[in-house]
Amino acid sequence: MADQSKPYFSVESARKPSSRKPNSLTPESKFWRSFKNSEPTSGLILPVTSFDFSPNHPFDLAAACSTSLHLFDGSSLSPKSHSPLSSFTDVAYSPSFRCDGALLAAGGESGLVQVFNPLSSGHAIRRLRAHSRPVRVVRFPRVADKLHLFSAGDDALLSYWDVSTESTLLSFPAAHRDYIRACSPSPIAADVIATGSYDHSVKVWDVRMSPDSNQVCTFTHGNPVESVLFLPSGGLIATAGGNSVKIWDVIAGGRLLHTMESHNKTVTSICLGRVGNEGAGSCGESRILSVSIDGYLKVFDFAAFKITHTVRYPAQLLSVGFSPSGLSRVVGTSNGVIYVGKKKVKEVALEKVGGEIDRSLPEPEKRVLRPTHYRYFDRGQSEKPSESDHVVKRPKKLNLAEHDKLLKKFRHRDALVSALNTRKPYSIVAVLEDLVARRKLLKCIANLDVNELGLLFRFLQRNATKPRYARFLMGLAKRVLEIRAKDVQSSEELRFYMQNLKCLVKEELRIQHSLQEIQGMLSPLLVIAGR
């Protein structure tokens, strides 16, 4: 029987090979595709509700699953020896590391908030009691504050704790009108936090202000809020609820900047990721990673307001996390699988100095291939040319229309019928003029059957009086009547087309006579006006 205390890691979902050429991928697509899959291990099928990475090296991972917190080593993402932390009597929620990674807090279904030392045994060192219903979100401040903690839950209560004394410093018993299921501390202020609720609202709180004015601003997402995220600047907030992720400007009082609606079902979790970073402390561009129960992970560039990458998973997704090192991402599902993607990093000569990876050592130069070596002639199409090479490019293959292919094969009648079926006047006229140049038009018309002749008459009826084609098509209509007069008399459909064509010609002649009369009246006036 499988171990029922551990979720299991699995390979990311297999995708069909992209039809695009590798050279057509953007640098960002190449970055996200560089995350390789982990090896699967079996375990119990239980929902993985949330993740949190330690902010310090080696960036350990904590995952909430059932009644335990599971700890994984940040470098290998293998379970730690003292994992899991099982001091919960019921379901555990929302693990959160302190800013120095020395403490780990989490909420539970019983309403108890527990604080652990992630490096020691699984016994809680602090138990904080203030909530009467499940505590769904627990967060340490993200800046240098080692004493305080935020918690909120289904009792709509937001609490601000002093962890050392296990006492509540501030409490907001009616912070929202429904369950609080999301919160995010500010990245620039230890006293500011944003909360999201199933009452569709998002509120920003500042615990430094007076008790009557702690609420800085509030705005409505439009759906039950599942996740809230402060963006790195501290002035923008991303909220997830329903099938949309929205970006808000907090400094402007909660002004909506953009709505991303690329998911088909409820968005369950969002987190921050960085593009281009291969280690802690590197400065990559930030992206929002969102997951949904539709099985998709989306990467959203909130600076350009566009989706830059998508990954499909074979399960409903409940949680997502991205390592501060930029080398791994994790996705939790409703059936207890943790999908792990590790970034492929080329490490030729690496040394660890004080827990950090020293990448300053030079890489050996790649051997230059010369014509004296057989590998020079066996490089393949993937080899890029050097500056001294003369590149011979293949001419691009033209995508010819069906009638053009038939004309190249000298199947003149079939080419004419194919063009008539397209119902594109410019293509049909081009084919007719080509057949005139080849002196095959009259022969093709003579060989058309009644149905194909109907296509030709329908085209003449609709386009013969258009100024662009009139000179050519009126002469063609006359010759068609001379060649196929018997067929026109014997077919009621063809007679109908000819009657319509006759009416159109009469109307066109009447218009031309009217224009000539107007021209005759205007000419003397123009002559007088010109004197």
PDB file of N, CA and C in Angstrom, residues 402-403 406-407 411-424 428 431-432 435 441 444-445 447-449 451-456:
ATOM      1  N   GLU A 402      -5.668  26.436 -56.933  1.00  0.00           N
ATOM      2  CA  GLU A 402      -5.973  25.239 -57.719  1.00  0.00           C
ATOM      3  C   GLU A 402      -6.024  25.549 -59.213  1.00  0.00           C
ATOM      4  N   HIS A 403      -6.631  26.685 -59.605  1.00  0.00           N
ATOM      5  CA  HIS A 403      -6.732  26.986 -61.037  1.00  0.00           C
ATOM      6  C   HIS A 403      -5.354  27.298 -61.644  1.00  0.00           C
ATOM      7  N   LEU A 406      -3.748  23.979 -62.366  1.00  0.00           N
ATOM      8  CA  LEU A 406      -4.341  23.371 -63.571  1.00  0.00           C
ATOM      9  C   LEU A 406      -3.856  24.058 -64.833  1.00  0.00           C
ATOM     10  N   LEU A 407      -3.664  25.395 -64.779  1.00  0.00           N
ATOM     11  CA  LEU A 407      -3.139  26.100 -65.948  1.00  0.00           C
ATOM     12  C   LEU A 407      -1.720  25.648 -66.265  1.00  0.00           C
ATOM     13  N   ARG A 411      -4.552  22.167 -68.371  1.00  0.00           N
ATOM     14  CA  ARG A 411      -5.940  21.682 -68.272  1.00  0.00           C
ATOM     15  C   ARG A 411      -6.832  22.914 -68.213  1.00  0.00           C
ATOM     16  N   HIS A 412      -7.046  23.499 -69.423  1.00  0.00           N
ATOM     17  CA  HIS A 412      -7.654  24.821 -69.505  1.00  0.00           C
ATOM     18  C   HIS A 412      -9.105  24.816 -69.046  1.00  0.00           C
ATOM     19  N   ARG A 413      -9.894  23.855 -69.477  1.00  0.00           N
ATOM     20  CA  ARG A 413     -11.313  23.809 -69.102  1.00  0.00           C
ATOM     21  C   ARG A 413     -11.466  23.637 -67.591  1.00  0.00           C
ATOM     22  N   ASP A 414     -10.672  22.703 -67.019  1.00  0.00           N
ATOM     23  CA  ASP A 414     -10.753  22.486 -65.571  1.00  0.00           C
ATOM     24  C   ASP A 414     -10.323  23.728 -64.799  1.00  0.00           C
ATOM     25  N   ALA A 415      -9.340  24.448 -65.311  1.00  0.00           N
ATOM     26  CA  ALA A 415      -8.893  25.677 -64.654  1.00  0.00           C
ATOM     27  C   ALA A 415      -9.998  26.721 -64.657  1.00  0.00           C
ATOM     28  N   LEU A 416     -10.735  26.831 -65.775  1.00  0.00           N
ATOM     29  CA  LEU A 416     -11.826  27.796 -65.846  1.00  0.00           C
ATOM     30  C   LEU A 416     -12.937  27.432 -64.868  1.00  0.00           C
ATOM     31  N   VAL A 417     -13.292  26.166 -64.783  1.00  0.00           N
ATOM     32  CA  VAL A 417     -14.343  25.730 -63.855  1.00  0.00           C
ATOM     33  C   VAL A 417     -13.907  25.951 -62.408  1.00  0.00           C
ATOM     34  N   SER A 418     -12.629  25.641 -62.112  1.00  0.00           N
ATOM     35  CA  SER A 418     -12.130  25.842 -60.752  1.00  0.00           C
ATOM     36  C   SER A 418     -12.176  27.314 -60.356  1.00  0.00           C
ATOM     37  N   ALA A 419     -11.823  28.196 -61.272  1.00  0.00           N
ATOM     38  CA  ALA A 419     -11.879  29.631 -60.979  1.00  0.00           C
ATOM     39  C   ALA A 419     -13.312  30.101 -60.774  1.00  0.00           C
ATOM     40  N   LEU A 420     -14.251  29.590 -61.605  1.00  0.00           N
ATOM     41  CA  LEU A 420     -15.661  29.980 -61.449  1.00  0.00           C
ATOM     42  C   LEU A 420     -16.206  29.529 -60.101  1.00  0.00           C
ATOM     43  N   ASN A 421     -15.744  28.394 -59.589  1.00  0.00           N
ATOM     44  CA  ASN A 421     -16.220  27.905 -58.290  1.00  0.00           C
ATOM     45  C   ASN A 421     -15.722  28.751 -57.122  1.00  0.00           C
ATOM     46  N   THR A 422     -14.612  29.453 -57.305  1.00  0.00           N
ATOM     47  CA  THR A 422     -14.121  30.317 -56.229  1.00  0.00           C
ATOM     48  C   THR A 422     -14.998  31.540 -56.021  1.00  0.00           C
ATOM     49  N   ARG A 423     -15.729  31.958 -57.066  1.00  0.00           N
ATOM     50  CA  ARG A 423     -16.603  33.144 -57.014  1.00  0.00           C
ATOM     51  C   ARG A 423     -15.831  34.415 -56.644  1.00  0.00           C
ATOM     52  N   LYS A 424     -14.561  34.456 -57.031  1.00  0.00           N
ATOM     53  CA  LYS A 424     -13.736  35.649 -56.832  1.00  0.00           C
ATOM     54  C   LYS A 424     -13.540  36.317 -58.190  1.00  0.00           C
ATOM     55  N   ILE A 428     -11.260  34.997 -61.505  1.00  0.00           N
ATOM     56  CA  ILE A 428     -11.928  34.499 -62.713  1.00  0.00           C
ATOM     57  C   ILE A 428     -11.501  35.302 -63.934  1.00  0.00           C
ATOM     58  N   VAL A 431      -8.018  34.348 -65.025  1.00  0.00           N
ATOM     59  CA  VAL A 431      -7.984  33.093 -65.776  1.00  0.00           C
ATOM     60  C   VAL A 431      -8.528  33.290 -67.192  1.00  0.00           C
ATOM     61  N   LEU A 432      -9.615  34.053 -67.323  1.00  0.00           N
ATOM     62  CA  LEU A 432     -10.185  34.311 -68.658  1.00  0.00           C
ATOM     63  C   LEU A 432      -9.178  35.025 -69.552  1.00  0.00           C
ATOM     64  N   LEU A 435      -6.530  32.620 -70.674  1.00  0.00           N
ATOM     65  CA  LEU A 435      -7.017  31.733 -71.744  1.00  0.00           C
ATOM     66  C   LEU A 435      -7.121  32.477 -73.074  1.00  0.00           C
ATOM     67  N   LEU A 441      -9.835  30.200 -74.961  1.00  0.00           N
ATOM     68  CA  LEU A 441     -11.047  30.558 -74.234  1.00  0.00           C
ATOM     69  C   LEU A 441     -12.301  30.063 -74.956  1.00  0.00           C
ATOM     70  N   CYS A 444     -12.739  26.352 -74.661  1.00  0.00           N
ATOM     71  CA  CYS A 444     -13.165  25.946 -73.315  1.00  0.00           C
ATOM     72  C   CYS A 444     -14.653  26.209 -73.126  1.00  0.00           C
ATOM     73  N   ILE A 445     -15.144  27.367 -73.595  1.00  0.00           N
ATOM     74  CA  ILE A 445     -16.564  27.694 -73.451  1.00  0.00           C
ATOM     75  C   ILE A 445     -17.422  26.701 -74.227  1.00  0.00           C
ATOM     76  N   ASN A 447     -16.816  23.627 -74.672  1.00  0.00           N
ATOM     77  CA  ASN A 447     -16.791  22.310 -74.042  1.00  0.00           C
ATOM     78  C   ASN A 447     -17.443  22.277 -72.668  1.00  0.00           C
ATOM     79  N   LEU A 448     -17.945  23.404 -72.155  1.00  0.00           N
ATOM     80  CA  LEU A 448     -18.594  23.427 -70.857  1.00  0.00           C
ATOM     81  C   LEU A 448     -19.943  22.735 -70.920  1.00  0.00           C
ATOM     82  N   ASP A 449     -20.283  21.953 -69.866  1.00  0.00           N
ATOM     83  CA  ASP A 449     -21.621  21.378 -69.821  1.00  0.00           C
ATOM     84  C   ASP A 449     -22.604  22.430 -69.309  1.00  0.00           C
ATOM     85  N   ASN A 451     -24.362  22.799 -66.485  1.00  0.00           N
ATOM     86  CA  ASN A 451     -24.145  23.299 -65.121  1.00  0.00           C
ATOM     87  C   ASN A 451     -22.947  24.252 -65.055  1.00  0.00           C
ATOM     88  N   GLU A 452     -21.863  23.884 -65.732  1.00  0.00           N
ATOM     89  CA  GLU A 452     -20.683  24.749 -65.745  1.00  0.00           C
ATOM     90  C   GLU A 452     -20.963  26.035 -66.507  1.00  0.00           C
ATOM     91  N   LEU A 453     -21.767  25.929 -67.555  1.00  0.00           N
ATOM     92  CA  LEU A 453     -22.157  27.136 -68.293  1.00  0.00           C
ATOM     93  C   LEU A 453     -23.008  28.045 -67.414  1.00  0.00           C
ATOM     94  N   GLY A 454     -23.805  27.428 -66.509  1.00  0.00           N
ATOM     95  CA  GLY A 454     -24.597  28.233 -65.575  1.00  0.00           C
ATOM     96  C   GLY A 454     -23.708  29.041 -64.634  1.00  0.00           C
ATOM     97  N   LEU A 455     -22.586  28.436 -64.202  1.00  0.00           N
ATOM     98  CA  LEU A 455     -21.643  29.182 -63.371  1.00  0.00           C
ATOM     99  C   LEU A 455     -21.092  30.397 -64.104  1.00  0.00           C
ATOM    100  N   LEU A 456     -20.780  30.217 -65.404  1.00  0.00           N
ATOM    101  CA  LEU A 456     -20.260  31.321 -66.198  1.00  0.00           C
ATOM    102  C   LEU A 456     -21.299  32.423 -66.363  1.00  0.00           C
TER     103      LEU A 456
END
